[in-house]
Amino acid sequence: TASFQVQTFSITASAGGGGLISPQGTVTVVSGGGKNYSITPASGYSVADVKVDGVSVGKPTSYAFAGITANHKIQATFARTTNTTSNGKKK
């Protein structure tokens, strides 16, 4: 008889202040599988940067891992946006 074990990997997601990444924390994914992430800035903030395994991938509001064969990390950071009043002055 043969015995097989499913290989799994983890993805750890975190977000700085000013927004959320979902799902947050560590999730387990089966080898070859995928996982989608949603990156949502809070009111008055925008996505400043998203890093996957320490490398910037720009400012997306979503990110998809596919064909996973290793552990990964995804981190989102946010920046306060400049608001102006009706008379053109910054808030």
PDB file of C-alpha atoms in Angstrom:
ATOM      1  CA  THR A   1       0.000   0.000   0.000  1.00  0.00           C
ATOM      2  CA  ALA A   2       1.026   3.580  -0.542  1.00  0.00           C
ATOM      3  CA  SER A   3       0.386   6.492   1.744  1.00  0.00           C
ATOM      4  CA  PHE A   4       0.314  10.079   0.539  1.00  0.00           C
ATOM      5  CA  GLN A   5       0.239  13.287   2.503  1.00  0.00           C
ATOM      6  CA  VAL A   6      -1.078  16.537   1.064  1.00  0.00           C
ATOM      7  CA  GLN A   7       1.622  19.191   1.041  1.00  0.00           C
ATOM      8  CA  THR A   8       0.531  22.586   2.355  1.00  0.00           C
ATOM      9  CA  PHE A   9       2.053  26.042   2.514  1.00  0.00           C
ATOM     10  CA  SER A  10       1.208  29.148   4.515  1.00  0.00           C
ATOM     11  CA  ILE A  11       0.520  32.714   3.466  1.00  0.00           C
ATOM     12  CA  THR A  12       0.858  35.372   6.154  1.00  0.00           C
ATOM     13  CA  ALA A  13      -0.965  38.655   5.523  1.00  0.00           C
ATOM     14  CA  SER A  14      -0.659  41.900   7.464  1.00  0.00           C
ATOM     15  CA  ALA A  15      -1.700  45.523   7.075  1.00  0.00           C
ATOM     16  CA  GLY A  16      -0.420  48.737   8.585  1.00  0.00           C
ATOM     17  CA  GLY A  17      -2.674  51.378  10.105  1.00  0.00           C
ATOM     18  CA  GLY A  18      -5.148  53.024   7.775  1.00  0.00           C
ATOM     19  CA  GLY A  19      -6.650  49.972   6.143  1.00  0.00           C
ATOM     20  CA  LEU A  20      -7.296  46.252   6.059  1.00  0.00           C
ATOM     21  CA  ILE A  21      -6.139  43.186   4.176  1.00  0.00           C
ATOM     22  CA  SER A  22      -8.511  40.261   3.998  1.00  0.00           C
ATOM     23  CA  PRO A  23      -8.014  37.550   4.982  1.00  0.00           C
ATOM     24  CA  GLN A  24      -5.573  38.744   7.644  1.00  0.00           C
ATOM     25  CA  GLY A  25      -3.171  36.511   9.535  1.00  0.00           C
ATOM     26  CA  THR A  26      -1.883  33.141   8.396  1.00  0.00           C
ATOM     27  CA  VAL A  27      -3.833  30.809   6.139  1.00  0.00           C
ATOM     28  CA  THR A  28      -2.900  27.352   4.908  1.00  0.00           C
ATOM     29  CA  VAL A  29      -3.101  26.538   1.206  1.00  0.00           C
ATOM     30  CA  VAL A  30      -2.711  23.176  -0.524  1.00  0.00           C
ATOM     31  CA  SER A  31       0.290  22.891  -2.858  1.00  0.00           C
ATOM     32  CA  GLY A  32      -0.633  24.162  -6.320  1.00  0.00           C
ATOM     33  CA  GLY A  33      -3.636  26.039  -4.953  1.00  0.00           C
ATOM     34  CA  GLY A  34      -4.356  29.730  -4.823  1.00  0.00           C
ATOM     35  CA  LYS A  35      -5.660  32.472  -2.546  1.00  0.00           C
ATOM     36  CA  ASN A  36      -7.151  35.891  -3.238  1.00  0.00           C
ATOM     37  CA  TYR A  37      -6.608  38.939  -1.038  1.00  0.00           C
ATOM     38  CA  SER A  38      -8.576  42.172  -0.804  1.00  0.00           C
ATOM     39  CA  ILE A  39      -6.741  45.347   0.228  1.00  0.00           C
ATOM     40  CA  THR A  40      -9.056  48.080   1.495  1.00  0.00           C
ATOM     41  CA  PRO A  41      -7.960  51.539   2.666  1.00  0.00           C
ATOM     42  CA  ALA A  42      -9.966  53.191   5.435  1.00  0.00           C
ATOM     43  CA  SER A  43     -11.752  56.471   4.780  1.00  0.00           C
ATOM     44  CA  GLY A  44      -9.149  59.201   4.275  1.00  0.00           C
ATOM     45  CA  TYR A  45      -6.410  56.731   3.283  1.00  0.00           C
ATOM     46  CA  SER A  46      -5.101  55.161   0.089  1.00  0.00           C
ATOM     47  CA  VAL A  47      -2.958  52.108  -0.602  1.00  0.00           C
ATOM     48  CA  ALA A  48       0.690  53.234  -0.358  1.00  0.00           C
ATOM     49  CA  ASP A  49       2.359  49.915  -1.225  1.00  0.00           C
ATOM     50  CA  VAL A  50       1.822  46.172  -1.265  1.00  0.00           C
ATOM     51  CA  LYS A  51       4.791  43.864  -0.809  1.00  0.00           C
ATOM     52  CA  VAL A  52       4.814  40.160  -1.582  1.00  0.00           C
ATOM     53  CA  ASP A  53       7.761  38.331  -0.043  1.00  0.00           C
ATOM     54  CA  GLY A  54       9.406  41.712   0.576  1.00  0.00           C
ATOM     55  CA  VAL A  55       9.123  42.922  -3.039  1.00  0.00           C
ATOM     56  CA  SER A  56       6.801  45.778  -4.000  1.00  0.00           C
ATOM     57  CA  VAL A  57       3.975  44.901  -6.406  1.00  0.00           C
ATOM     58  CA  GLY A  58       2.609  48.443  -6.556  1.00  0.00           C
ATOM     59  CA  LYS A  59      -0.661  49.713  -5.116  1.00  0.00           C
ATOM     60  CA  PRO A  60      -3.281  47.086  -6.002  1.00  0.00           C
ATOM     61  CA  THR A  61      -6.568  46.760  -4.123  1.00  0.00           C
ATOM     62  CA  SER A  62      -6.504  42.992  -4.687  1.00  0.00           C
ATOM     63  CA  TYR A  63      -3.835  40.351  -5.149  1.00  0.00           C
ATOM     64  CA  ALA A  64      -4.096  36.704  -6.207  1.00  0.00           C
ATOM     65  CA  PHE A  65      -1.631  33.932  -5.454  1.00  0.00           C
ATOM     66  CA  ALA A  66      -1.811  31.007  -7.890  1.00  0.00           C
ATOM     67  CA  GLY A  67       0.069  27.720  -8.213  1.00  0.00           C
ATOM     68  CA  ILE A  68       1.517  28.010  -4.727  1.00  0.00           C
ATOM     69  CA  THR A  69       4.649  25.918  -4.105  1.00  0.00           C
ATOM     70  CA  ALA A  70       6.217  27.834  -1.191  1.00  0.00           C
ATOM     71  CA  ASN A  71       5.310  29.892   1.871  1.00  0.00           C
ATOM     72  CA  HIS A  72       4.553  33.577   1.204  1.00  0.00           C
ATOM     73  CA  LYS A  73       4.032  36.897   2.974  1.00  0.00           C
ATOM     74  CA  ILE A  74       1.882  39.795   1.805  1.00  0.00           C
ATOM     75  CA  GLN A  75       1.968  43.176   3.523  1.00  0.00           C
ATOM     76  CA  ALA A  76      -0.091  46.280   2.769  1.00  0.00           C
ATOM     77  CA  THR A  77       0.720  49.808   3.878  1.00  0.00           C
ATOM     78  CA  PHE A  78      -1.504  52.852   3.643  1.00  0.00           C
ATOM     79  CA  ALA A  79      -1.033  56.624   3.436  1.00  0.00           C
ATOM     80  CA  ARG A  80      -3.331  59.398   4.569  1.00  0.00           C
ATOM     81  CA  THR A  81      -4.827  61.251   1.628  1.00  0.00           C
ATOM     82  CA  THR A  82      -4.918  65.045   1.555  1.00  0.00           C
ATOM     83  CA  ASN A  83      -8.395  66.425   1.942  1.00  0.00           C
ATOM     84  CA  THR A  84      -9.344  69.977   1.049  1.00  0.00           C
ATOM     85  CA  THR A  85     -12.226  72.115   2.230  1.00  0.00           C
ATOM     86  CA  SER A  86     -14.561  73.998  -0.098  1.00  0.00           C
ATOM     87  CA  ASN A  87     -12.263  77.052   0.098  1.00  0.00           C
ATOM     88  CA  GLY A  88      -9.253  75.018  -1.092  1.00  0.00           C
ATOM     89  CA  LYS A  89      -7.470  74.787   2.251  1.00  0.00           C
ATOM     90  CA  LYS A  90      -6.071  71.496   3.486  1.00  0.00           C
ATOM     91  CA  LYS A  91      -7.874  69.869   6.378  1.00  0.00           C
TER      92      LYS A  91
END
